[in-house]
XYZ file of C-alpha atoms in Angstrom:
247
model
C 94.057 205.155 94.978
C 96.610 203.666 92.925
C 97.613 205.468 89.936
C 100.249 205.878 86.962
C 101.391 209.101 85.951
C 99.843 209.274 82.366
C 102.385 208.800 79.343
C 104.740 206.416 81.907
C 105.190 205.909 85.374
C 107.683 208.834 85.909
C 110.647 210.093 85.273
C 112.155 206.534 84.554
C 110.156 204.690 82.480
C 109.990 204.249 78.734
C 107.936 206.323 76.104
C 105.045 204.493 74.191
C 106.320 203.255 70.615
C 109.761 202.667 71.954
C 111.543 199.424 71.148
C 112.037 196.326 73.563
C 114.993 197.694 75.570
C 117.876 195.310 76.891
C 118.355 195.406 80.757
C 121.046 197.809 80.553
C 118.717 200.050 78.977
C 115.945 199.627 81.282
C 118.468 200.088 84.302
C 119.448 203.642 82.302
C 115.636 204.534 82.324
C 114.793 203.810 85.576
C 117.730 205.534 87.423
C 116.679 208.910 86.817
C 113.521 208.057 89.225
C 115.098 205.815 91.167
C 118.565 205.788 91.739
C 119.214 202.725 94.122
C 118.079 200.586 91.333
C 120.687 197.574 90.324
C 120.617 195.061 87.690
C 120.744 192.794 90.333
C 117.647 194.562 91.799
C 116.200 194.053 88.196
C 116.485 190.004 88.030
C 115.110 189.800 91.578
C 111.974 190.986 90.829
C 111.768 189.207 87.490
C 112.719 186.029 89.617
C 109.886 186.882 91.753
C 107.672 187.012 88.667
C 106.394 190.763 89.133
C 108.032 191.256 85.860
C 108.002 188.934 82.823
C 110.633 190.494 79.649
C 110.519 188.060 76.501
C 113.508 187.242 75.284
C 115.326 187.009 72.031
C 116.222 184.066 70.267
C 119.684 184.114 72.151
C 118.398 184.459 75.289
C 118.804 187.755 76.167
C 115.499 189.919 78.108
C 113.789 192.037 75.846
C 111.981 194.802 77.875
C 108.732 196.530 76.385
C 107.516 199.910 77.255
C 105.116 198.481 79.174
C 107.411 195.747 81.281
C 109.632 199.227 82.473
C 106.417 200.699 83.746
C 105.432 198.002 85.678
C 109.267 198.178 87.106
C 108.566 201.470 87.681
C 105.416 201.045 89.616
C 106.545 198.243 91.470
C 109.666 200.179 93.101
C 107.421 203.263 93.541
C 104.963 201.136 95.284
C 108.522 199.953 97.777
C 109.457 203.171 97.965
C 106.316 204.625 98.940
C 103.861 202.911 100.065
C 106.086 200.225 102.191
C 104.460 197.248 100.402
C 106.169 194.033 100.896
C 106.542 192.380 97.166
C 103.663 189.679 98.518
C 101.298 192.728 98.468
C 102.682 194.377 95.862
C 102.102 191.398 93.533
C 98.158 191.667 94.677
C 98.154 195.038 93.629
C 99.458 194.451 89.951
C 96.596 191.176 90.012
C 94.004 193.820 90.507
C 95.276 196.418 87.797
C 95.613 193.799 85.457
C 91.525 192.722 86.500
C 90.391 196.558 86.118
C 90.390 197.672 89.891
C 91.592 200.524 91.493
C 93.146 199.198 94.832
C 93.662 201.256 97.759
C 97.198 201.768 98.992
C 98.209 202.398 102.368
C 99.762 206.423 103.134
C 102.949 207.379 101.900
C 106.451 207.401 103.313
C 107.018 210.299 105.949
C 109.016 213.659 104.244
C 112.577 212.298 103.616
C 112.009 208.852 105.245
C 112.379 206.019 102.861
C 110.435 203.123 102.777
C 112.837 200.666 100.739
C 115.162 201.726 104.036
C 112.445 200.089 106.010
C 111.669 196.853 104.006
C 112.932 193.365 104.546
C 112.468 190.548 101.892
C 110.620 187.386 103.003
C 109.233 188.877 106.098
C 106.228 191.281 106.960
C 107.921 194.702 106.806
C 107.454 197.002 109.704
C 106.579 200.542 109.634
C 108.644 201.944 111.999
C 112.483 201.704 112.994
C 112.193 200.951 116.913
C 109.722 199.642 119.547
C 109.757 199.836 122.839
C 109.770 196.720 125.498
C 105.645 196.761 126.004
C 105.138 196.756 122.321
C 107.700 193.880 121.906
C 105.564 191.792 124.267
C 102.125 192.464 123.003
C 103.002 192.177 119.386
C 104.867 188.492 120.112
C 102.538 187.516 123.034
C 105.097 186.921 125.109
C 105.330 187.129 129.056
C 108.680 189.165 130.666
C 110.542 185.829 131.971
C 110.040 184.809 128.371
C 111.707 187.914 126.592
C 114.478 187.602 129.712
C 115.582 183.929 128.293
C 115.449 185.364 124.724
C 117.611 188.117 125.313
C 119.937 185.711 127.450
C 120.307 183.676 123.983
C 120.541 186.406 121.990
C 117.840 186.086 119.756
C 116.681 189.488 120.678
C 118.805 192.182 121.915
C 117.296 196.102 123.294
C 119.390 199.135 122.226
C 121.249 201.545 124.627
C 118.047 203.219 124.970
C 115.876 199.998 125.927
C 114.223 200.017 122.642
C 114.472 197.315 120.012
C 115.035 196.953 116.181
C 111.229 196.775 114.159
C 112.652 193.133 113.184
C 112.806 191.995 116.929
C 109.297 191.781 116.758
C 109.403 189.449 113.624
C 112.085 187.266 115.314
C 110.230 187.103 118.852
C 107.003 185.889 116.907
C 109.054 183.102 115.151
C 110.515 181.847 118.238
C 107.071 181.874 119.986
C 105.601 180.162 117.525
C 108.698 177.417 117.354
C 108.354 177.532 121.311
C 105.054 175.841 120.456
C 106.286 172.675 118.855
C 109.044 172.405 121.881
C 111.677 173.839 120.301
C 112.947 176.426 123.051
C 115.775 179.016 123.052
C 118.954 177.162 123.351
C 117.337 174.818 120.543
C 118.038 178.060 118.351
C 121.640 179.351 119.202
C 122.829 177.739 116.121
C 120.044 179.506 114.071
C 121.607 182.474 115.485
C 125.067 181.760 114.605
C 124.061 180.525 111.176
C 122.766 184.088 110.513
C 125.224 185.838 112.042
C 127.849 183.992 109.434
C 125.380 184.683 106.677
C 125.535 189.035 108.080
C 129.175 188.309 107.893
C 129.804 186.944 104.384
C 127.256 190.111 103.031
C 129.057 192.486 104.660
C 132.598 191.304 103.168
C 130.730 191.753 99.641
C 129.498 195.522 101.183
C 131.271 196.755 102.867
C 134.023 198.376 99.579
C 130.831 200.053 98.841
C 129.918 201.648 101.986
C 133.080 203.214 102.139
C 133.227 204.313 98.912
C 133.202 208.263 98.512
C 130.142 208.561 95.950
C 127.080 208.459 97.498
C 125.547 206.722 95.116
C 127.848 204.291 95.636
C 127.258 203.844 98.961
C 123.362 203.664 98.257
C 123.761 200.678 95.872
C 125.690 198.945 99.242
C 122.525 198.793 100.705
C 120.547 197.861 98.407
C 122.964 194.991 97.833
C 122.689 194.193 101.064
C 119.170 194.098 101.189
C 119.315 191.439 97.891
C 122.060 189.245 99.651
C 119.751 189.358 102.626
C 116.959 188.114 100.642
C 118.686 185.586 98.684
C 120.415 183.819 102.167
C 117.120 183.948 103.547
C 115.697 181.606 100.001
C 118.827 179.622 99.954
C 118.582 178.606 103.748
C 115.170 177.690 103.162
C 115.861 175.711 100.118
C 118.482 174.202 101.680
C 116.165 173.257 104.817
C 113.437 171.487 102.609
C 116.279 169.590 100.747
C 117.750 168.248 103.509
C 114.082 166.910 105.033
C 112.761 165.752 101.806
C 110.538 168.252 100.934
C 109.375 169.287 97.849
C 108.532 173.106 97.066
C 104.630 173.811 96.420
């Protein structure tokens, strides 16, 4: 069952009575609890509207006690539950209506599930899988995985296994196999995101060699934003280009 510590939703989050906090503040709350947390991080998930701040006649976010907890349940829910934000957004519908939804078990002893997640995609529970799970979650024959892998678009470790995200990028190029598109339609998909990887690891890497480790844990959760906001850009920049309007 979902639940909220009573009094706030941990270690992070704001006492009742307290006074609209700026996002500086709420960052200062919420660290304690959850360390990885950016501003950055912050204005994501008020772009994605799982958190609504008013603001103040100059425009600045005004955070209530009750805004931070929802922050504060919404990363706990990332963190330990491995809900994509999609899901996560469902949850808070169904609070708001009264209900007491069921959440999936937590993360493993000192396994992470923000480690695991990856914005605008379904986000797999585990790190690896092997060949026979790549085919029978994609529904793809072996000839068909060979002239992938030739391409690129999916590429087995030393040890034969894949990435989790193989199987998300094996689905999408079934399902663009479908309209005729086939695999050397999609090498310049490829190099497109392998620019994109590029450009986020020039803003990262500083950080991952940083000596402060929690230096080096905001690098990833940087990189996880970037990642997210290519991913929205591309697509924005897709629909623009055919004339599409966003729904």
């Amino acid at each position: 069952m979902l639940r909220t510590p009573p009094g706030g939703a941990g270690h992070g989050t704001a006492a009742p009575g307290d006074r609209p906090m700026s996002i500086g503040a709420v960052l200062t709350r919420l660290r304690d609890e959850f360390p990885e947390v950016t501003i950055s991080k912050i204005r994501f998930l008020e772009a994605e509207g799982l958190v609504e701040p008013s603001r103040s006649p100059s425009g600045y976010r005004k955070f209530s006690p009750q805004d931070v907890e929802r922050l504060a349940l919404v990363l706990r829910m990332q963190r330990d539950h491995y809900l994509p934000l999609r899901v996560i957004r469902e949850q808070l519908d169904a609070l708001e209506r009264g209900e007491q939804p069921q959440l999936p078990p937590g993360a493993a002893p000192g396994e992470s599930a923000e480690e695991l997640w990856e914005p605008g995609a379904e986000e797999p529970t585990v790190r690896r899988v092997g060949r026979a799970e790549l085919l029978a979650a994609s529904g793809a024959g072996e000839e068909e995985l060979a002239e992938w892998e030739s391409y690129g678009l999916v590429a087995p470790d030393g040890d034969g296994g894949y990435p989790a995200e193989a199987v998300t990028v094996a689905r999408l190029v079934a399902d663009l196999g479908r309209f005729g598109l086939e695999p050397r339609h999609l090498r310049a998909m490829r190099a497109s995101a392998e620019r994109d990887a590029g450009l986020v690891e020039q803003v990262v890497a500083p950080l991952r060699r940083h000596r402060n480790p929690q230096t080096r844990a905001h690098a990833e959760a940087t990189t996880r934003e970037l990642a997210a906001l290519s991913v929205r850009l591309h697509a924005a920049l897709v629909r623009s280009a055919l004339g599409i309007r966003s729904t």
